[in-house]
């Protein structure tokens, strides 16, 4: 019996992360909107947010956009949040893109020097 570690996929990835069951619950009840900022920094949560954008419900996309906008510079430098920002920028209008640019212009250098930015 080798008694190995079984895949080794859970490399201490728990930065106060969300349980999948909890994520599924708040996504099902649409209460995730108020927590977009912290969910975006969670690996599974970020994936679920991107999936929500793919579903393309305009209200949901707008709500996620509004939440991301408040923290966009920070999320752009987050190992997971940056994926959500990229996806959002692919999907949003020119007006929304302008809002993001206005918001981050002061932080652009910091973001561009960041490994995730």
Backbone as a chain_set.jsonl record, in Angstrom:
{"seq": "XXXXXXXXXXXXXXXXXXXXXXXXXXXXXXXXXXXXXXXXXXXXXXXXXXXXXXXXXXXXXXXXXXXXXXXXXXXXXXXXXXXXXXXXXXXXXXXXXXXXXXXXXXXXXXXXXXXXX", "coords": {"N": [[0.828, -1.219, 0.0], [0.756, 2.06, -1.057], [-0.287, 4.429, -0.083], [-0.58, 7.078, -1.034], [-0.904, 10.7, -1.67], [-3.153, 11.156, -3.1], [-3.709, 12.569, -5.789], [-3.161, 15.275, -5.146], [-4.388, 17.75, -5.589], [-5.452, 19.688, -3.972], [-3.781, 22.09, -3.162], [-3.229, 23.902, -0.613], [-5.182, 26.067, -1.164], [-6.837, 27.832, 0.013], [-7.636, 30.665, 0.391], [-9.444, 31.88, 2.362], [-11.478, 30.864, 0.91], [-14.518, 30.052, -0.942], [-16.964, 27.565, -0.186], [-18.025, 25.127, -2.524], [-20.678, 24.28, -2.4], [-21.88, 26.377, -1.055], [-21.418, 28.447, -2.865], [-22.964, 27.528, -5.048], [-25.453, 27.745, -3.935], [-25.756, 30.568, -3.411], [-25.563, 31.503, -5.992], [-27.731, 30.303, -7.199], [-29.807, 31.569, -5.913], [-29.414, 34.114, -6.656], [-28.166, 35.858, -4.896], [-25.562, 36.335, -5.037], [-24.637, 38.662, -6.149], [-24.109, 40.798, -4.385], [-21.738, 39.993, -3.338], [-19.832, 39.902, -5.294], [-17.249, 41.008, -5.52], [-15.604, 39.615, -3.616], [-16.098, 36.979, -4.397], [-15.015, 36.906, -6.931], [-12.357, 36.659, -6.415], [-12.022, 34.127, -5.761], [-11.22, 30.884, -6.852], [-13.079, 28.921, -7.892], [-15.387, 30.423, -7.668], [-14.886, 32.599, -9.331], [-14.902, 31.35, -11.805], [-17.59, 30.628, -11.927], [-18.795, 33.111, -12.003], [-17.885, 33.995, -14.481], [-19.217, 32.194, -16.052], [-21.814, 33.046, -15.625], [-21.719, 35.464, -17.014], [-21.447, 34.468, -19.563], [-23.932, 33.315, -19.902], [-25.412, 35.485, -20.422], [-27.554, 37.087, -19.48], [-28.893, 40.206, -19.436], [-29.443, 41.913, -17.232], [-28.121, 40.632, -15.131], [-25.487, 40.649, -16.084], [-25.07, 43.424, -16.147], [-25.278, 43.976, -13.429], [-23.131, 42.524, -12.36], [-21.11, 43.869, -13.7], [-21.337, 46.426, -12.516], [-20.52, 45.878, -9.895], [-17.92, 44.899, -10.276], [-16.752, 47.135, -11.373], [-16.433, 48.876, -9.215], [-14.216, 47.848, -7.973], [-12.294, 47.451, -9.885], [-9.523, 47.928, -10.517], [-8.142, 46.611, -8.477], [-9.108, 43.978, -8.832], [-8.141, 43.415, -11.355], [-5.55, 42.883, -10.836], [-5.615, 40.598, -9.468], [-5.05, 37.077, -9.051], [-7.193, 35.451, -9.933], [-9.367, 37.148, -10.319], [-8.621, 38.749, -12.463], [-9.255, 37.333, -14.754], [-12.004, 37.446, -14.842], [-12.349, 40.191, -15.209], [-11.225, 40.481, -17.774], [-13.011, 38.983, -19.31], [-15.348, 40.379, -18.882], [-14.735, 42.813, -20.054], [-14.599, 42.04, -22.668], [-17.253, 41.671, -23.169], [-18.647, 43.998, -22.591], [-20.149, 47.245, -23.35], [-18.969, 50.052, -25.371], [-19.31, 52.348, -23.881], [-19.355, 51.331, -21.278], [-16.806, 50.289, -21.177], [-15.357, 52.623, -21.285], [-16.023, 53.668, -18.791], [-14.659, 51.881, -17.142], [-12.027, 52.434, -17.941], [-11.812, 55.126, -17.168], [-11.923, 54.776, -14.474], [-9.641, 53.296, -13.828], [-7.482, 54.727, -14.758], [-5.636, 56.135, -13.203], [-4.263, 54.079, -12.036], [-3.068, 52.628, -13.926], [-0.35, 52.18, -14.613], [0.593, 50.774, -12.395], [-1.029, 48.505, -12.599], [-0.242, 47.488, -15.089], [2.324, 46.752, -14.552], [1.996, 44.67, -12.907], [2.027, 41.14, -12.313], [-0.298, 39.74, -12.89], [-1.875, 41.582, -14.081]], "CA": [[0.0, 0.0, 0.0], [1.596, 3.251, -1.143], [-0.886, 5.48, 0.746], [-0.23, 8.383, -1.611], [-1.705, 11.873, -1.287], [-4.383, 11.208, -3.895], [-3.904, 13.641, -6.759], [-2.491, 16.493, -4.709], [-4.965, 18.915, -6.255], [-5.778, 20.783, -3.053], [-2.59, 22.763, -2.647], [-3.52, 25.04, 0.284], [-5.706, 27.119, -2.017], [-8.017, 28.288, 0.761], [-7.568, 32.056, 0.855], [-10.798, 32.187, 2.801], [-12.282, 30.557, -0.269], [-15.911, 29.653, -0.781], [-17.34, 26.178, -0.447], [-18.81, 25.006, -3.762], [-22.11, 24.193, -2.064], [-22.312, 27.738, -0.727], [-21.447, 29.182, -4.129], [-24.128, 27.098, -5.829], [-26.628, 28.283, -3.245], [-25.928, 32.006, -3.628], [-25.789, 31.738, -7.421], [-29.098, 29.872, -7.499], [-30.761, 32.543, -5.362], [-28.986, 35.429, -7.155], [-27.652, 36.738, -3.848], [-24.108, 36.457, -5.23], [-24.286, 39.988, -6.664], [-23.529, 41.65, -3.339], [-20.415, 39.473, -2.969], [-19.037, 39.705, -6.516], [-15.855, 41.386, -5.278], [-14.851, 38.533, -2.98], [-16.254, 35.748, -5.185], [-14.117, 37.004, -8.087], [-11.01, 36.306, -5.991], [-12.065, 32.698, -5.449], [-11.039, 30.203, -8.138], [-14.353, 28.359, -8.368], [-16.339, 31.526, -7.75], [-14.572, 33.385, -10.519], [-15.402, 30.567, -12.939], [-19.046, 30.694, -11.948], [-19.137, 34.461, -12.46], [-17.659, 34.031, -15.931], [-20.317, 31.426, -16.645], [-22.977, 33.946, -15.592], [-21.551, 36.411, -18.119], [-21.713, 33.712, -20.793], [-25.38, 33.105, -20.016], [-25.81, 36.684, -21.143], [-28.701, 37.829, -18.949], [-28.437, 41.606, -19.428], [-29.504, 42.459, -15.868], [-27.061, 40.005, -14.343], [-24.224, 41.181, -16.602], [-24.967, 44.813, -15.677], [-25.053, 43.952, -11.981], [-21.737, 42.093, -12.163], [-20.284, 44.993, -14.167], [-21.364, 47.476, -11.493], [-19.721, 45.444, -8.742], [-16.515, 44.816, -10.687], [-16.293, 48.498, -11.611], [-16.013, 49.476, -7.941], [-12.945, 47.281, -7.517], [-11.672, 46.87, -11.081], [-8.055, 47.946, -10.49], [-7.714, 45.538, -7.581], [-9.427, 42.677, -9.431], [-7.274, 43.204, -12.517], [-4.26, 42.409, -10.337], [-5.862, 39.38, -8.705], [-4.779, 35.884, -9.872], [-8.423, 34.943, -10.543], [-10.214, 38.275, -10.694], [-8.237, 39.322, -13.759], [-9.966, 36.615, -15.822], [-13.358, 38.004, -14.887], [-12.228, 41.518, -15.823], [-11.01, 40.31, -19.218], [-14.247, 38.499, -19.916], [-16.306, 41.478, -18.795], [-14.348, 43.827, -21.035], [-14.991, 41.499, -23.977], [-18.703, 41.675, -23.316], [-19.328, 45.255, -22.287], [-20.268, 48.263, -24.401], [-17.911, 51.067, -25.382], [-19.574, 53.233, -22.744], [-18.925, 50.643, -20.058], [-15.356, 50.211, -21.263], [-14.886, 53.96, -20.931], [-16.156, 53.775, -17.338], [-13.55, 51.132, -16.559], [-10.79, 53.177, -18.199], [-11.811, 56.318, -16.304], [-11.726, 54.329, -13.095], [-8.298, 52.738, -13.594], [-6.401, 55.477, -15.421], [-4.614, 56.471, -12.218], [-3.575, 52.873, -11.573], [-2.703, 51.849, -15.11], [1.053, 51.767, -14.562], [0.678, 49.732, -11.372], [-1.677, 47.311, -13.147], [0.539, 46.919, -16.2], [3.551, 46.169, -14.014], [1.618, 43.53, -12.081], [2.124, 39.899, -13.101], [-1.629, 39.294, -13.307], [-2.581, 42.728, -14.64]], "C": [[0.842, 1.239, 0.0], [1.056, 4.408, -0.303], [-0.571, 6.883, 0.268], [-1.224, 9.479, -1.267], [-2.937, 12.068, -2.173], [-4.542, 12.436, -4.768], [-3.215, 14.941, -6.408], [-3.066, 17.762, -5.304], [-5.322, 20.03, -5.272], [-4.525, 21.343, -2.388], [-3.004, 24.015, -1.894], [-4.05, 26.264, -0.463], [-6.828, 27.883, -1.315], [-7.937, 29.739, 1.237], [-8.956, 32.496, 1.298], [-11.788, 31.895, 1.693], [-13.699, 30.114, 0.068], [-16.062, 28.151, -0.945], [-18.215, 26.151, -1.697], [-20.305, 24.996, -3.456], [-22.674, 25.579, -1.741], [-22.417, 28.585, -1.992], [-22.697, 28.837, -4.93], [-25.411, 27.688, -5.254], [-26.823, 29.773, -3.564], [-26.1, 32.353, -5.107], [-27.222, 31.381, -7.795], [-30.111, 30.919, -7.034], [-30.438, 33.972, -5.795], [-28.549, 36.396, -6.064], [-26.145, 36.948, -3.986], [-23.695, 37.875, -5.605], [-23.596, 40.851, -5.61], [-22.126, 41.191, -2.925], [-19.48, 39.294, -4.153], [-17.544, 39.961, -6.267], [-15.054, 40.249, -4.652], [-14.96, 37.216, -3.743], [-15.258, 35.738, -6.35], [-12.688, 36.606, -7.73], [-10.907, 34.838, -5.601], [-12.021, 31.938, -6.773], [-12.356, 29.671, -8.704], [-15.374, 29.47, -8.578], [-16.152, 32.354, -9.001], [-15.073, 32.677, -11.778], [-16.907, 30.676, -13.076], [-19.529, 32.074, -12.404], [-18.96, 34.578, -13.974], [-18.769, 33.289, -16.669], [-21.588, 32.273, -16.697], [-22.91, 34.959, -16.736], [-21.86, 35.734, -19.444], [-23.202, 33.485, -21.01], [-26.044, 34.327, -20.64], [-27.09, 37.372, -20.694], [-28.271, 39.276, -18.711], [-28.418, 42.211, -18.021], [-28.36, 41.935, -15.018], [-25.697, 40.553, -14.769], [-24.008, 42.613, -16.097], [-24.657, 44.875, -14.185], [-23.612, 43.547, -11.661], [-20.793, 43.224, -12.569], [-20.181, 46.072, -13.081], [-20.489, 47.141, -10.294], [-18.233, 45.398, -9.077], [-15.935, 46.224, -10.843], [-15.761, 49.15, -10.327], [-14.613, 49.038, -7.532], [-12.066, 46.858, -8.686], [-10.148, 46.868, -11.039], [-7.522, 46.799, -9.639], [-7.937, 44.161, -8.217], [-8.542, 42.376, -10.637], [-5.92, 42.656, -12.089], [-4.408, 41.134, -9.513], [-5.641, 38.159, -9.604], [-6.023, 35.304, -10.546], [-9.296, 36.079, -11.072], [-9.903, 38.837, -12.063], [-8.942, 38.624, -14.919], [-11.387, 37.151, -15.988], [-13.341, 39.372, -15.561], [-12.071, 41.413, -17.336], [-12.307, 39.932, -19.919], [-15.283, 39.617, -19.962], [-16.005, 42.527, -19.861], [-14.633, 43.358, -22.463], [-16.476, 41.719, -24.24], [-19.344, 43.056, -23.205], [-19.309, 46.242, -23.458], [-19.089, 49.234, -24.344], [-18.061, 52.013, -24.201], [-19.056, 52.63, -21.447], [-17.402, 50.54, -20.012], [-14.734, 51.542, -20.842], [-14.95, 54.172, -19.411], [-14.997, 53.064, -16.632], [-12.247, 51.908, -16.723], [-10.692, 54.427, -17.324], [-11.427, 55.934, -14.881], [-10.28, 53.913, -12.841], [-7.165, 53.61, -14.103], [-5.279, 55.837, -14.45], [-3.756, 55.286, -11.794], [-2.975, 52.071, -12.72], [-1.264, 51.335, -15.058], [1.22, 50.615, -13.572], [0.116, 48.409, -11.91], [-0.794, 46.658, -14.212], [1.85, 46.305, -15.717], [3.258, 44.921, -13.193], [1.603, 42.258, -12.913], [0.774, 39.387, -13.578], [-2.346, 40.348, -14.128], [-2.725, 42.727, -16.149]], "O": [[1.583, 1.475, 0.955], [1.819, 5.266, 0.141], [-0.323, 7.778, 1.076], [-2.258, 9.223, -0.649], [-3.677, 13.038, -2.008], [-5.419, 13.263, -4.518], [-2.731, 15.642, -7.297], [-2.346, 18.74, -5.508], [-5.48, 21.183, -5.673], [-4.257, 21.097, -1.212], [-3.117, 25.085, -2.492], [-3.464, 27.345, -0.41], [-7.666, 28.505, -1.968], [-8.161, 29.994, 2.42], [-9.567, 33.372, 0.686], [-12.802, 32.577, 1.548], [-14.024, 29.84, 1.223], [-15.366, 27.536, -1.752], [-19.043, 27.038, -1.905], [-21.098, 25.621, -4.16], [-23.802, 25.905, -2.11], [-23.372, 29.34, -2.172], [-23.399, 29.719, -5.425], [-26.323, 28.075, -5.985], [-27.918, 30.193, -3.941], [-26.706, 33.371, -5.442], [-27.852, 32.064, -8.602], [-31.14, 31.13, -7.676], [-31.092, 34.923, -5.367], [-28.556, 37.61, -6.268], [-25.524, 37.637, -3.177], [-22.542, 38.258, -5.406], [-22.623, 41.546, -5.902], [-21.411, 41.921, -2.239], [-18.455, 38.62, -4.044], [-16.689, 39.217, -6.748], [-13.948, 39.948, -5.102], [-14.021, 36.421, -3.739], [-14.725, 34.688, -6.71], [-11.897, 36.26, -8.607], [-9.856, 34.364, -5.17], [-12.714, 32.311, -7.72], [-12.7, 29.94, -9.855], [-16.132, 29.455, -9.548], [-17.116, 32.76, -9.65], [-15.597, 33.309, -12.695], [-17.441, 30.798, -14.179], [-20.538, 32.192, -13.099], [-19.783, 35.185, -14.66], [-19.2, 33.689, -17.75], [-22.34, 32.23, -17.671], [-23.929, 35.272, -17.352], [-22.456, 36.336, -20.338], [-23.681, 33.463, -22.143], [-27.084, 34.229, -21.292], [-27.659, 38.162, -21.446], [-27.395, 39.542, -17.889], [-27.489, 42.935, -17.664], [-27.715, 42.684, -14.284], [-24.858, 40.879, -13.928], [-22.908, 42.971, -15.675], [-23.877, 45.714, -13.734], [-22.961, 44.147, -10.806], [-19.81, 43.506, -11.884], [-19.096, 46.562, -12.77], [-19.804, 48.006, -9.748], [-17.391, 45.803, -8.275], [-14.782, 46.475, -10.493], [-14.769, 49.88, -10.353], [-13.907, 49.763, -6.831], [-11.189, 46.009, -8.524], [-9.531, 45.899, -11.481], [-6.579, 46.107, -10.024], [-7.069, 43.291, -8.151], [-8.231, 41.217, -10.909], [-5.219, 42.034, -12.888], [-3.439, 40.65, -8.929], [-5.997, 38.187, -10.782], [-5.917, 34.721, -11.625], [-9.888, 35.971, -12.146], [-10.79, 39.342, -12.752], [-9.199, 39.243, -15.951], [-11.899, 37.291, -17.099], [-14.206, 39.679, -16.381], [-12.7, 42.157, -18.088], [-12.654, 40.477, -20.967], [-16.0, 39.78, -20.95], [-16.917, 43.062, -20.492], [-14.877, 44.171, -23.355], [-16.899, 41.926, -25.378], [-20.464, 43.259, -23.674], [-18.553, 46.085, -24.417], [-18.313, 49.233, -23.387], [-17.074, 52.43, -23.594], [-18.418, 53.298, -20.634], [-16.787, 50.684, -18.956], [-13.724, 51.581, -20.14], [-14.053, 54.774, -18.821], [-14.432, 53.573, -15.664], [-11.461, 52.031, -15.783], [-9.624, 54.746, -16.803], [-10.712, 56.658, -14.186], [-9.749, 54.152, -11.757], [-5.998, 53.274, -13.905], [-4.107, 55.843, -14.827], [-2.66, 55.46, -11.26], [-2.443, 50.979, -12.518], [-0.996, 50.189, -15.419], [1.887, 49.621, -13.857], [0.697, 47.343, -11.708], [-0.622, 45.439, -14.234], [2.421, 45.445, -16.386], [4.178, 44.192, -12.823], [1.214, 42.282, -14.081], [0.708, 38.668, -14.576], [-3.326, 40.04, -14.806], [-3.306, 43.653, -16.714]]}, "num_chains": 1, "name": "protein.A"}
